[in-house]
Tab-separated table of C-alpha atoms in Angstrom:
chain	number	residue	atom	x	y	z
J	1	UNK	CA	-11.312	-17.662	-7.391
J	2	UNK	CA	-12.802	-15.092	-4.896
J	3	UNK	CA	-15.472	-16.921	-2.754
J	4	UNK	CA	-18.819	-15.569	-4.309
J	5	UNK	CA	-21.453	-15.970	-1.524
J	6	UNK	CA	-24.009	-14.349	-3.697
J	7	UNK	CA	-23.290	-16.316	-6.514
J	8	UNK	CA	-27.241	-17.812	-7.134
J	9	UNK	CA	-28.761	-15.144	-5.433
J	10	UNK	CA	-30.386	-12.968	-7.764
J	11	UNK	CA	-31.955	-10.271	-4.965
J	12	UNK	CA	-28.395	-9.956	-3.864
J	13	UNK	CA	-27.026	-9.724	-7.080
J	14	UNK	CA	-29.308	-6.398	-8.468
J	15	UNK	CA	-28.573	-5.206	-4.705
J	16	UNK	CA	-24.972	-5.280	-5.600
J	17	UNK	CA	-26.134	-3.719	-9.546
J	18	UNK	CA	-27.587	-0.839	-7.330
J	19	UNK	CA	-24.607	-0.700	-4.950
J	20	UNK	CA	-21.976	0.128	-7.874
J	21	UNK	CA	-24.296	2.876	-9.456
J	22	UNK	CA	-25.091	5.008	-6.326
J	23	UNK	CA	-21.010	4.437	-5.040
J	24	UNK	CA	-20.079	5.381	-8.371
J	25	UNK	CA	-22.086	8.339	-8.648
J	26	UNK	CA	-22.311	9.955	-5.259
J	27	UNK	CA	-19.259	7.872	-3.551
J	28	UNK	CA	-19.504	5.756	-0.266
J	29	UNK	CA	-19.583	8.859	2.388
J	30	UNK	CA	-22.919	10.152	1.054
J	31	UNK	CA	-24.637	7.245	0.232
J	32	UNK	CA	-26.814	4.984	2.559
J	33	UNK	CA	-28.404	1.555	2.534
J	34	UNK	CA	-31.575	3.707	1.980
J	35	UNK	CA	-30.299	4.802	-1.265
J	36	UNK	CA	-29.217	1.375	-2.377
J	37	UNK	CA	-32.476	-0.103	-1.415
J	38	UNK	CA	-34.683	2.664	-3.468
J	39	UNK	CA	-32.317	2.565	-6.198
J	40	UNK	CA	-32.511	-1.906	-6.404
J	41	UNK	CA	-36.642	-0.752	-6.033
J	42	UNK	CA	-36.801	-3.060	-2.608
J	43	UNK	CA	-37.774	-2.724	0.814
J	44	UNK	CA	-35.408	-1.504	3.303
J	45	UNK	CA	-35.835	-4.873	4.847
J	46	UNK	CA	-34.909	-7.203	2.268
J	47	UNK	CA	-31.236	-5.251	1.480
J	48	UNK	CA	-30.583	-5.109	5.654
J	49	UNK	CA	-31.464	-9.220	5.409
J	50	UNK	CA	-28.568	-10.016	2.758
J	51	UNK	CA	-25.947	-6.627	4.112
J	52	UNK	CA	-26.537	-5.960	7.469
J	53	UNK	CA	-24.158	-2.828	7.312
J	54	UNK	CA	-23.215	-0.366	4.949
J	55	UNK	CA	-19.645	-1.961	5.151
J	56	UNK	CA	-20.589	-5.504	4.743
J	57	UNK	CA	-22.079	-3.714	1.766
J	58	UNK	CA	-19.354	-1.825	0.524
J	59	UNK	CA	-16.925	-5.254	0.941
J	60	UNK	CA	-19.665	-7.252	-1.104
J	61	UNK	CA	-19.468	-4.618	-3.319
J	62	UNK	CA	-15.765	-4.520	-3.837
J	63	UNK	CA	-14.913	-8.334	-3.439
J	64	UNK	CA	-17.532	-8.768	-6.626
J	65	UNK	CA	-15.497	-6.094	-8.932
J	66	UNK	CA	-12.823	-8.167	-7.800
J	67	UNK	CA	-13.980	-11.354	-9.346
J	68	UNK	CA	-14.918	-9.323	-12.579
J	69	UNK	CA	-11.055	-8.231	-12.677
J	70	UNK	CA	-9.788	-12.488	-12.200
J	71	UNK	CA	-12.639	-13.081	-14.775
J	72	UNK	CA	-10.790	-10.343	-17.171
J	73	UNK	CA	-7.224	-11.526	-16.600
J	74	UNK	CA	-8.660	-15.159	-17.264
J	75	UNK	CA	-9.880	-14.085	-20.965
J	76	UNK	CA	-6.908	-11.836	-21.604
J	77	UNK	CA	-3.785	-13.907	-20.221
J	78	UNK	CA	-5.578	-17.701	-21.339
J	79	UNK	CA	-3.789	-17.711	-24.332
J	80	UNK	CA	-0.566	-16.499	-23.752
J	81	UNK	CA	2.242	-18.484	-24.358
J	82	UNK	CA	4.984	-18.460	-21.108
J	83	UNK	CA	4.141	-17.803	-17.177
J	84	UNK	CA	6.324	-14.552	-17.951
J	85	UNK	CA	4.295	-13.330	-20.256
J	86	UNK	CA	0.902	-13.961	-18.299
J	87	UNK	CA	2.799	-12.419	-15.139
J	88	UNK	CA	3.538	-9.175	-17.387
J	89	UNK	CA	0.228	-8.932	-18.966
J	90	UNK	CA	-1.143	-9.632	-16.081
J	91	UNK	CA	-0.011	-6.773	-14.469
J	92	UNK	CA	-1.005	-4.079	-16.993
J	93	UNK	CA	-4.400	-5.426	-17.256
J	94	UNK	CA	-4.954	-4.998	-13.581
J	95	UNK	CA	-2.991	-1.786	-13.444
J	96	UNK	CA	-5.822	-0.417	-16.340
J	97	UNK	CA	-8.901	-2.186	-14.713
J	98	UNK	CA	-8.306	-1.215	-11.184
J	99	UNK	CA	-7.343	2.642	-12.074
J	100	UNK	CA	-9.738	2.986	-14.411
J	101	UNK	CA	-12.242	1.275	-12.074
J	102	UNK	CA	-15.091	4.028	-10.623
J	103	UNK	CA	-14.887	2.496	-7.329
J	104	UNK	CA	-11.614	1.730	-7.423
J	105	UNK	CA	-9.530	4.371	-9.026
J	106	UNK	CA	-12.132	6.368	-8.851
J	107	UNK	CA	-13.042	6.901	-5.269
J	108	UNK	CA	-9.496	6.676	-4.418
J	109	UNK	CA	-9.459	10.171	-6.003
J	110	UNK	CA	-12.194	11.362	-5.224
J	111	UNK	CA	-12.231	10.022	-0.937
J	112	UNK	CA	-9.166	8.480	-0.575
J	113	UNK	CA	-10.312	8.544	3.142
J	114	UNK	CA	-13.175	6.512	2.952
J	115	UNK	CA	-11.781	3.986	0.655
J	116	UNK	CA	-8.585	3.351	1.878
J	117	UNK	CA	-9.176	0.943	4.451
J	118	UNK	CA	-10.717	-1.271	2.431
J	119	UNK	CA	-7.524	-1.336	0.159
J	120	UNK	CA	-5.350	-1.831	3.199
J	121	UNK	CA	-6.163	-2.592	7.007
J	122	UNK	CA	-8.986	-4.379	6.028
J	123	UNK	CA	-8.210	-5.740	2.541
J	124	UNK	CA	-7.007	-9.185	4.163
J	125	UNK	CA	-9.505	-11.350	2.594
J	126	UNK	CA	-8.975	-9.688	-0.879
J	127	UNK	CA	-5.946	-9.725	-0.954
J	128	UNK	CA	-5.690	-13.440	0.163
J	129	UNK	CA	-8.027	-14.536	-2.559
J	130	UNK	CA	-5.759	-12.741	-5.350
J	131	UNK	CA	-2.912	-13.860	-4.162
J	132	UNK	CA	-4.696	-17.538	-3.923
J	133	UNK	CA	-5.389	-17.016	-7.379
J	134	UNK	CA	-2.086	-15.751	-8.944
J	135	UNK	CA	-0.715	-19.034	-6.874
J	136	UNK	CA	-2.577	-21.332	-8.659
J	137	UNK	CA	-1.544	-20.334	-11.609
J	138	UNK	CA	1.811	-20.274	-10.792
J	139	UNK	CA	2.061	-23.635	-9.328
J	140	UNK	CA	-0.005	-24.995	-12.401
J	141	UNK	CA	2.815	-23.646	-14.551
J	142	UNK	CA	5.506	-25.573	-12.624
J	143	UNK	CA	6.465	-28.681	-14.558
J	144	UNK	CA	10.271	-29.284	-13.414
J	145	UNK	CA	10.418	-31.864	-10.583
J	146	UNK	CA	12.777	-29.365	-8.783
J	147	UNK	CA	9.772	-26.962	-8.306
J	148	UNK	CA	8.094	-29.085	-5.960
J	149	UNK	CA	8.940	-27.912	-2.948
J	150	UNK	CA	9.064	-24.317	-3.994
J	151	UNK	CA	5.286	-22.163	-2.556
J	152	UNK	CA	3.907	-20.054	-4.757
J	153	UNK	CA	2.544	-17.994	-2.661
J	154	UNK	CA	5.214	-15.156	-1.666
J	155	UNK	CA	5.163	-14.196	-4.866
J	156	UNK	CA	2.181	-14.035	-5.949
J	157	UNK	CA	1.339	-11.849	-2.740
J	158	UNK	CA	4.429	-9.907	-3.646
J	159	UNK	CA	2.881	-9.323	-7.229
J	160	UNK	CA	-0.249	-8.242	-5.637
J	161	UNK	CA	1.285	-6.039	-3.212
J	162	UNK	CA	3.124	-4.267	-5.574
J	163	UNK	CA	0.363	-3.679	-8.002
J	164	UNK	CA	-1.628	-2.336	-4.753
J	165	UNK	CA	0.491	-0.142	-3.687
J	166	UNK	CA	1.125	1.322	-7.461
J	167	UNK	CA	-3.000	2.352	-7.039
J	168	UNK	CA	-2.754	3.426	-3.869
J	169	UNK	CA	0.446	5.892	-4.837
J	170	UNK	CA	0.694	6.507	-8.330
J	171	UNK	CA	3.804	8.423	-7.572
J	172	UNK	CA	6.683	6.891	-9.371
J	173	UNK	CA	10.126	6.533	-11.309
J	174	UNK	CA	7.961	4.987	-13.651
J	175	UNK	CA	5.080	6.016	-15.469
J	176	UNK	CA	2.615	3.702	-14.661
J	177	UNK	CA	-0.400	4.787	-16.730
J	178	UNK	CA	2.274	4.426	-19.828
J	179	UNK	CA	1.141	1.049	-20.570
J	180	UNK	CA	4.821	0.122	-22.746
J	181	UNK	CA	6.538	1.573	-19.200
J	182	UNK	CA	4.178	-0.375	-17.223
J	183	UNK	CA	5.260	-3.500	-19.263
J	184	UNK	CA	8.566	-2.751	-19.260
J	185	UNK	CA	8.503	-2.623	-15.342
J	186	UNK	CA	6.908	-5.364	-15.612
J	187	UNK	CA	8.802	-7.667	-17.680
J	188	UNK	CA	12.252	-6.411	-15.636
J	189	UNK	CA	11.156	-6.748	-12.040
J	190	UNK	CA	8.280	-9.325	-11.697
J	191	UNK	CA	8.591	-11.277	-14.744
J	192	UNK	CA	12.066	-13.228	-12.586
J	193	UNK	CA	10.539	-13.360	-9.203
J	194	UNK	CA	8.686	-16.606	-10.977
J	195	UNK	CA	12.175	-18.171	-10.604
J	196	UNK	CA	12.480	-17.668	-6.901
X	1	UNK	CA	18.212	12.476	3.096
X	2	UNK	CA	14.547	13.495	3.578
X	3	UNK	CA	15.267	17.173	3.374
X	4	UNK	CA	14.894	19.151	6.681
X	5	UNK	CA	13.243	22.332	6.199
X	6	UNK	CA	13.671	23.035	10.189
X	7	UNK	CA	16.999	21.766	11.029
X	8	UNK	CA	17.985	24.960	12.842
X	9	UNK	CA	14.962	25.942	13.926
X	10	UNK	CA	14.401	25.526	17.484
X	11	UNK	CA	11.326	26.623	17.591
X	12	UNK	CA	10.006	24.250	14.835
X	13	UNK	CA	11.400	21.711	16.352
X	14	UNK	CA	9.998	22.604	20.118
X	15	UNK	CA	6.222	22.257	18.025
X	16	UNK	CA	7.510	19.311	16.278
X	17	UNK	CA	8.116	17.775	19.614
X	18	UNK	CA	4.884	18.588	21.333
X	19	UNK	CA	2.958	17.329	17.963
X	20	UNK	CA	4.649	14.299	18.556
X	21	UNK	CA	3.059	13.919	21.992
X	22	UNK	CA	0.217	15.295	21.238
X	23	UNK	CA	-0.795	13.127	18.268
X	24	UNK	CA	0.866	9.955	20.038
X	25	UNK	CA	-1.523	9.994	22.915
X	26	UNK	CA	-4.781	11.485	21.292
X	27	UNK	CA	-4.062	10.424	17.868
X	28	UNK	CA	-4.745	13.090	14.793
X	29	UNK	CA	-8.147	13.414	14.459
X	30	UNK	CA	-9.225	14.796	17.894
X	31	UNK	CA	-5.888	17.455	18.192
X	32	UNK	CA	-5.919	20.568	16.990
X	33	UNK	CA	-3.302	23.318	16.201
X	34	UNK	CA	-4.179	24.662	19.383
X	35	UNK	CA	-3.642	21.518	21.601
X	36	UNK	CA	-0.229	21.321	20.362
X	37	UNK	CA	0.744	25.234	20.526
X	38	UNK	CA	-0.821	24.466	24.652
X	39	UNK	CA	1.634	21.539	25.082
X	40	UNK	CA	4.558	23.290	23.104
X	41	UNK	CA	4.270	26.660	25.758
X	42	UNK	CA	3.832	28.668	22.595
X	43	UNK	CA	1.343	30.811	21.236
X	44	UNK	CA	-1.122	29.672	18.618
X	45	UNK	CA	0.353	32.130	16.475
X	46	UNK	CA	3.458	30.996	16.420
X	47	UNK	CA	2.918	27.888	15.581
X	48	UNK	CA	0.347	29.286	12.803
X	49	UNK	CA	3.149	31.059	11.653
X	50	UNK	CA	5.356	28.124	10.863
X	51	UNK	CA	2.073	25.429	10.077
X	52	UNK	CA	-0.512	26.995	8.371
X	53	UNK	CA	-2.269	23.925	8.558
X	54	UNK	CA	-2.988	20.552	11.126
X	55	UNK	CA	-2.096	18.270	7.767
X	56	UNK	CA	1.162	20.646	7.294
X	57	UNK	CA	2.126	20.067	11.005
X	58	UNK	CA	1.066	16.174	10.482
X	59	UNK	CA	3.226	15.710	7.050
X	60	UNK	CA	6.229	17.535	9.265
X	61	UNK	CA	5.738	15.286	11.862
X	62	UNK	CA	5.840	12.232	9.800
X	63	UNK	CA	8.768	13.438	7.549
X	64	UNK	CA	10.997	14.283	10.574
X	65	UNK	CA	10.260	10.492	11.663
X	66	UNK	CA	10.753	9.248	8.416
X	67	UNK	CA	14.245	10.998	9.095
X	68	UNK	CA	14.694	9.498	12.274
X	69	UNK	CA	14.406	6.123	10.854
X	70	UNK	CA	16.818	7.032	8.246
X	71	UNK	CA	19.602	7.703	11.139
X	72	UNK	CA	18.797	4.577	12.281
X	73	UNK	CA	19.338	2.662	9.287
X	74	UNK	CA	22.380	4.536	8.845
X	75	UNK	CA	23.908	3.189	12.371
X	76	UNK	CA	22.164	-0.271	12.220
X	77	UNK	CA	23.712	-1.067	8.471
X	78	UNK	CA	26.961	1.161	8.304
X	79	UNK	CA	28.892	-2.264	9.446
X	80	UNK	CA	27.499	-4.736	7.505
X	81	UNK	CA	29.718	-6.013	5.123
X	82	UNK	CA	27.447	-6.981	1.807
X	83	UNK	CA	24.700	-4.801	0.277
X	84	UNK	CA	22.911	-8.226	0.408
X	85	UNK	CA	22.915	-7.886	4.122
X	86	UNK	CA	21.901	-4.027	4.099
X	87	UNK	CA	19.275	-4.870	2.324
X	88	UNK	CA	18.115	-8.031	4.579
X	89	UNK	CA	18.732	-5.626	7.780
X	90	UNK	CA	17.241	-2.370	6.666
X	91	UNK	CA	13.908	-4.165	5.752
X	92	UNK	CA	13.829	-6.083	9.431
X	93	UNK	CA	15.055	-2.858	10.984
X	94	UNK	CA	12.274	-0.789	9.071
X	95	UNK	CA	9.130	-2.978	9.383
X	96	UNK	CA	10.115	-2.888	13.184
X	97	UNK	CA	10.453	0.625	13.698
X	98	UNK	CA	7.552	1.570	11.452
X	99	UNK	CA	5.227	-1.508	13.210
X	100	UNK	CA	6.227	-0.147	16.413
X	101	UNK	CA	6.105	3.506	15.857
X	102	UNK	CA	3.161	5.441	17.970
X	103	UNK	CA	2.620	7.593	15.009
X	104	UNK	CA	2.668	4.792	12.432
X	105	UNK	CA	2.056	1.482	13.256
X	106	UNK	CA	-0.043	2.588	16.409
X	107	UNK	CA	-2.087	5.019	14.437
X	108	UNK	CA	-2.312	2.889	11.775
X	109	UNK	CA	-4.287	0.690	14.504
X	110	UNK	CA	-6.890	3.470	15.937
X	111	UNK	CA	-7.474	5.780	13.697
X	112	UNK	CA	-6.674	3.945	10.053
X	113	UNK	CA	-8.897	6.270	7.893
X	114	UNK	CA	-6.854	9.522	9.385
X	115	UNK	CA	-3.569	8.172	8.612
X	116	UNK	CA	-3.490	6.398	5.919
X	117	UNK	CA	-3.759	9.021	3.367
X	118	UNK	CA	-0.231	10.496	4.628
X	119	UNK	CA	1.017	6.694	4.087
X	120	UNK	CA	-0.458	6.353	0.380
X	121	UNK	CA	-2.398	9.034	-2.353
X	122	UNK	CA	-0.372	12.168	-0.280
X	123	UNK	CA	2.580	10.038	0.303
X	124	UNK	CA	4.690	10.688	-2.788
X	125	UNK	CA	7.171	13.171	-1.223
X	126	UNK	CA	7.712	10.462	1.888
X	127	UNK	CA	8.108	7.532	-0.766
X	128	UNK	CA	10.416	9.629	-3.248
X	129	UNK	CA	12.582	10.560	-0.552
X	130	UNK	CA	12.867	6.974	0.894
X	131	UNK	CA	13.683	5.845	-2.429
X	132	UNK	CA	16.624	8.389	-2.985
X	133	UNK	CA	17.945	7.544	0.241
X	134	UNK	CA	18.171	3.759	-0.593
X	135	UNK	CA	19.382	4.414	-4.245
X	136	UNK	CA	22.057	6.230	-3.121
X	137	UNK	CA	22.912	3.679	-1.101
X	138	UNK	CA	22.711	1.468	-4.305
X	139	UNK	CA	24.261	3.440	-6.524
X	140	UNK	CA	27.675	3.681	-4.222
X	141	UNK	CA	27.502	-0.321	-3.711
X	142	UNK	CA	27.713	-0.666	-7.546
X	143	UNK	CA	31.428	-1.190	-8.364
X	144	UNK	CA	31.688	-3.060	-11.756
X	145	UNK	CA	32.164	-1.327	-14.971
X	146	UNK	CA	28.863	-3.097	-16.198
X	147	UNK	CA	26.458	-1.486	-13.754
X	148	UNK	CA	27.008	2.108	-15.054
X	149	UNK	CA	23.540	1.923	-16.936
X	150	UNK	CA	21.933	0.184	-14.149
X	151	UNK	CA	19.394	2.643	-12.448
X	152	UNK	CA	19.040	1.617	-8.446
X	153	UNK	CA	15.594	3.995	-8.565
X	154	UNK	CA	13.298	1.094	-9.637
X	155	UNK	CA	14.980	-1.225	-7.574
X	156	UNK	CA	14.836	1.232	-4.592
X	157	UNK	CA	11.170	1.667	-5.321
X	158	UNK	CA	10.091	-1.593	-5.218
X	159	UNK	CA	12.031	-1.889	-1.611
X	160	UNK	CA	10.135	0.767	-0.454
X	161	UNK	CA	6.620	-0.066	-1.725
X	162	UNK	CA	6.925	-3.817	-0.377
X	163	UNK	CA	7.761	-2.318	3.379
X	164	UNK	CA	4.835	0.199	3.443
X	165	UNK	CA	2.305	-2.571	1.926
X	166	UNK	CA	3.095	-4.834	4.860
X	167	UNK	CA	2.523	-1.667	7.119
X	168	UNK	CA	-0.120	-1.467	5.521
X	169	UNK	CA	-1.224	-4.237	5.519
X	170	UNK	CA	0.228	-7.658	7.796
X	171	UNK	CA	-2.187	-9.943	6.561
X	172	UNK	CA	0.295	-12.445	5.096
X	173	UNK	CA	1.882	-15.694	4.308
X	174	UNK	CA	4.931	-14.077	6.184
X	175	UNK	CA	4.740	-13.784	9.790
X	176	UNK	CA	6.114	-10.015	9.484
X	177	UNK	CA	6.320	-9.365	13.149
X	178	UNK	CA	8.878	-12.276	13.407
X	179	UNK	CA	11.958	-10.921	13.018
X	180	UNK	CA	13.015	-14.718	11.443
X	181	UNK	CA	10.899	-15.651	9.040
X	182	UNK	CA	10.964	-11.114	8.360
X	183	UNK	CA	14.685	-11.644	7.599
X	184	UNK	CA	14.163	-15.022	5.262
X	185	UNK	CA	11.804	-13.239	3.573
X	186	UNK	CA	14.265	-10.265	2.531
X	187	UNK	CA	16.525	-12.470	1.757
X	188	UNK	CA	15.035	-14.703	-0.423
X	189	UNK	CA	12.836	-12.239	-2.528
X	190	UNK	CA	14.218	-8.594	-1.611
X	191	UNK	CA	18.077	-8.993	-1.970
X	192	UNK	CA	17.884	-10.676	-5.942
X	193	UNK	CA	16.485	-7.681	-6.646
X	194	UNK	CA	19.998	-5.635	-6.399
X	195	UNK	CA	20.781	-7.886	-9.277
X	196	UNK	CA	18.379	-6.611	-11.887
């Protein structure tokens, strides 16, 4: 799971409530720790404390809609029956979240410039923690004694990168908003890099 | 082949030249239209005349690049006697040239926010035209009968959009810039995919 340093911290967590709404509505360029702080209703002060820049703020921000997404693909891929299956689902439910997603999808649209580097040159940490994640799974669904000494992690990094770069460039042979061509990608091309 | 709107034009290619330069030792957010038309010898006109715009002369920059790397893979693979191995070689040969590039991987260093639109939401035409080039290549290294209905576009895709996300982003479980543990990579999780 993504590290939550915020987790029992209930000033940081309506900072963060405030955070989504004025990103969402006026986008990251425009908006200031000012606005966040009026918005929360506290003191300049106490939002510099906790986010000591506007992109500590904007990473906080992000990292936290990232840990709703793992929370989704817990509830929708828990009862699924194979690893093939979860990989698949898996896959279109982050596809839909992360489009659909006003910070995500949405800023990307709207300034691709501002948010970009947070999706790329400086999405390290994120991008470690989901691919941590999609690992564990992964290496909790190998049983066979053969698997032991296969890592996880490529491939679950190369199932994150892949769904990453799909947001960043919708441009495609395949229709990715389609969700039967999204599964169908899916199923085809990351469904077998389990085996590997 | 990335098409080449200015193959015979000397002139184009005497701006594309200077842009080069230009945006290689100032990067692309501090040079105008003018600094390049200065370095070129030409009049601002002129190079008006052909660019109507800094992002056209940028996305001609890039795409003639693009190109060169192209030729490159062309001479670095043409000997190789497996598509396995093209596949294996063309991914070490790209992340090297694209890592090393002034206009790509140096850019991508210094100025991440300017470039990295041109590398993700406007870089459809770049991506589609990488992916032709390798599914050609694909498409010519299927022989038996069975492969008829095989289409090497996803495949090609996926090649693509796993090279640009490590541009994009090194932060990995693969030590990218080693040309090694690059090549293992490829050839553990990139080359299968021919297969699907």
């Amino acid at each position: 799971m993504v590290a939550d340093h915020y987790a029992g911290d209930a000033v940081a967590q309506q900072i963060l409530d405030a955070a989504r709404h004025q990103f969402a509505m006026f986008g990251l360029r425009r908006s200031t720790i000012d606005d966040v702080a009026k918005r929360a209703g506290l003191s300049r002060i106490t939002v510099y404390r906790r986010f000591s820049t506007k992109n500590n703020l904007i990473e906080a921000c992000l990292t936290r809609e990232c840990r709703f997404l793992l929370r989704e693909l817990d509830q929708a891929l828990g009862e699924l029956p194979t690893m093939e299956d979860r990989v698949v689902e898996g896959f279109v439910v982050s596809m839909q979240y992360a489009r659909g997603h006003p910070l995500i999808g949405g800023l990307l649209r709207v300034e691709p410039e501002v948010v970009l580097p947070f999706l790329t040159v400086n999405g390290g940490p994120a991008l470690v923690a989901l691919r941590e994640y999609i690992a564990g799974h992964l290496r909790r669904g190998q049983s066979a004694p053969d698997d032991a000494d296969r890592e996880p992690e490529p491939v679950a990094e190369l199932m994150v990168r892949i769904a990453v770069s799909f947001l960043l460039n919708p441009e495609s042979c395949v229709e990715i908003d389609d969700a039967e061509q999204c599964r169908a990608f899916a199923r085809r091309y990351l469904a077998p890099l389990i085996g590997y």
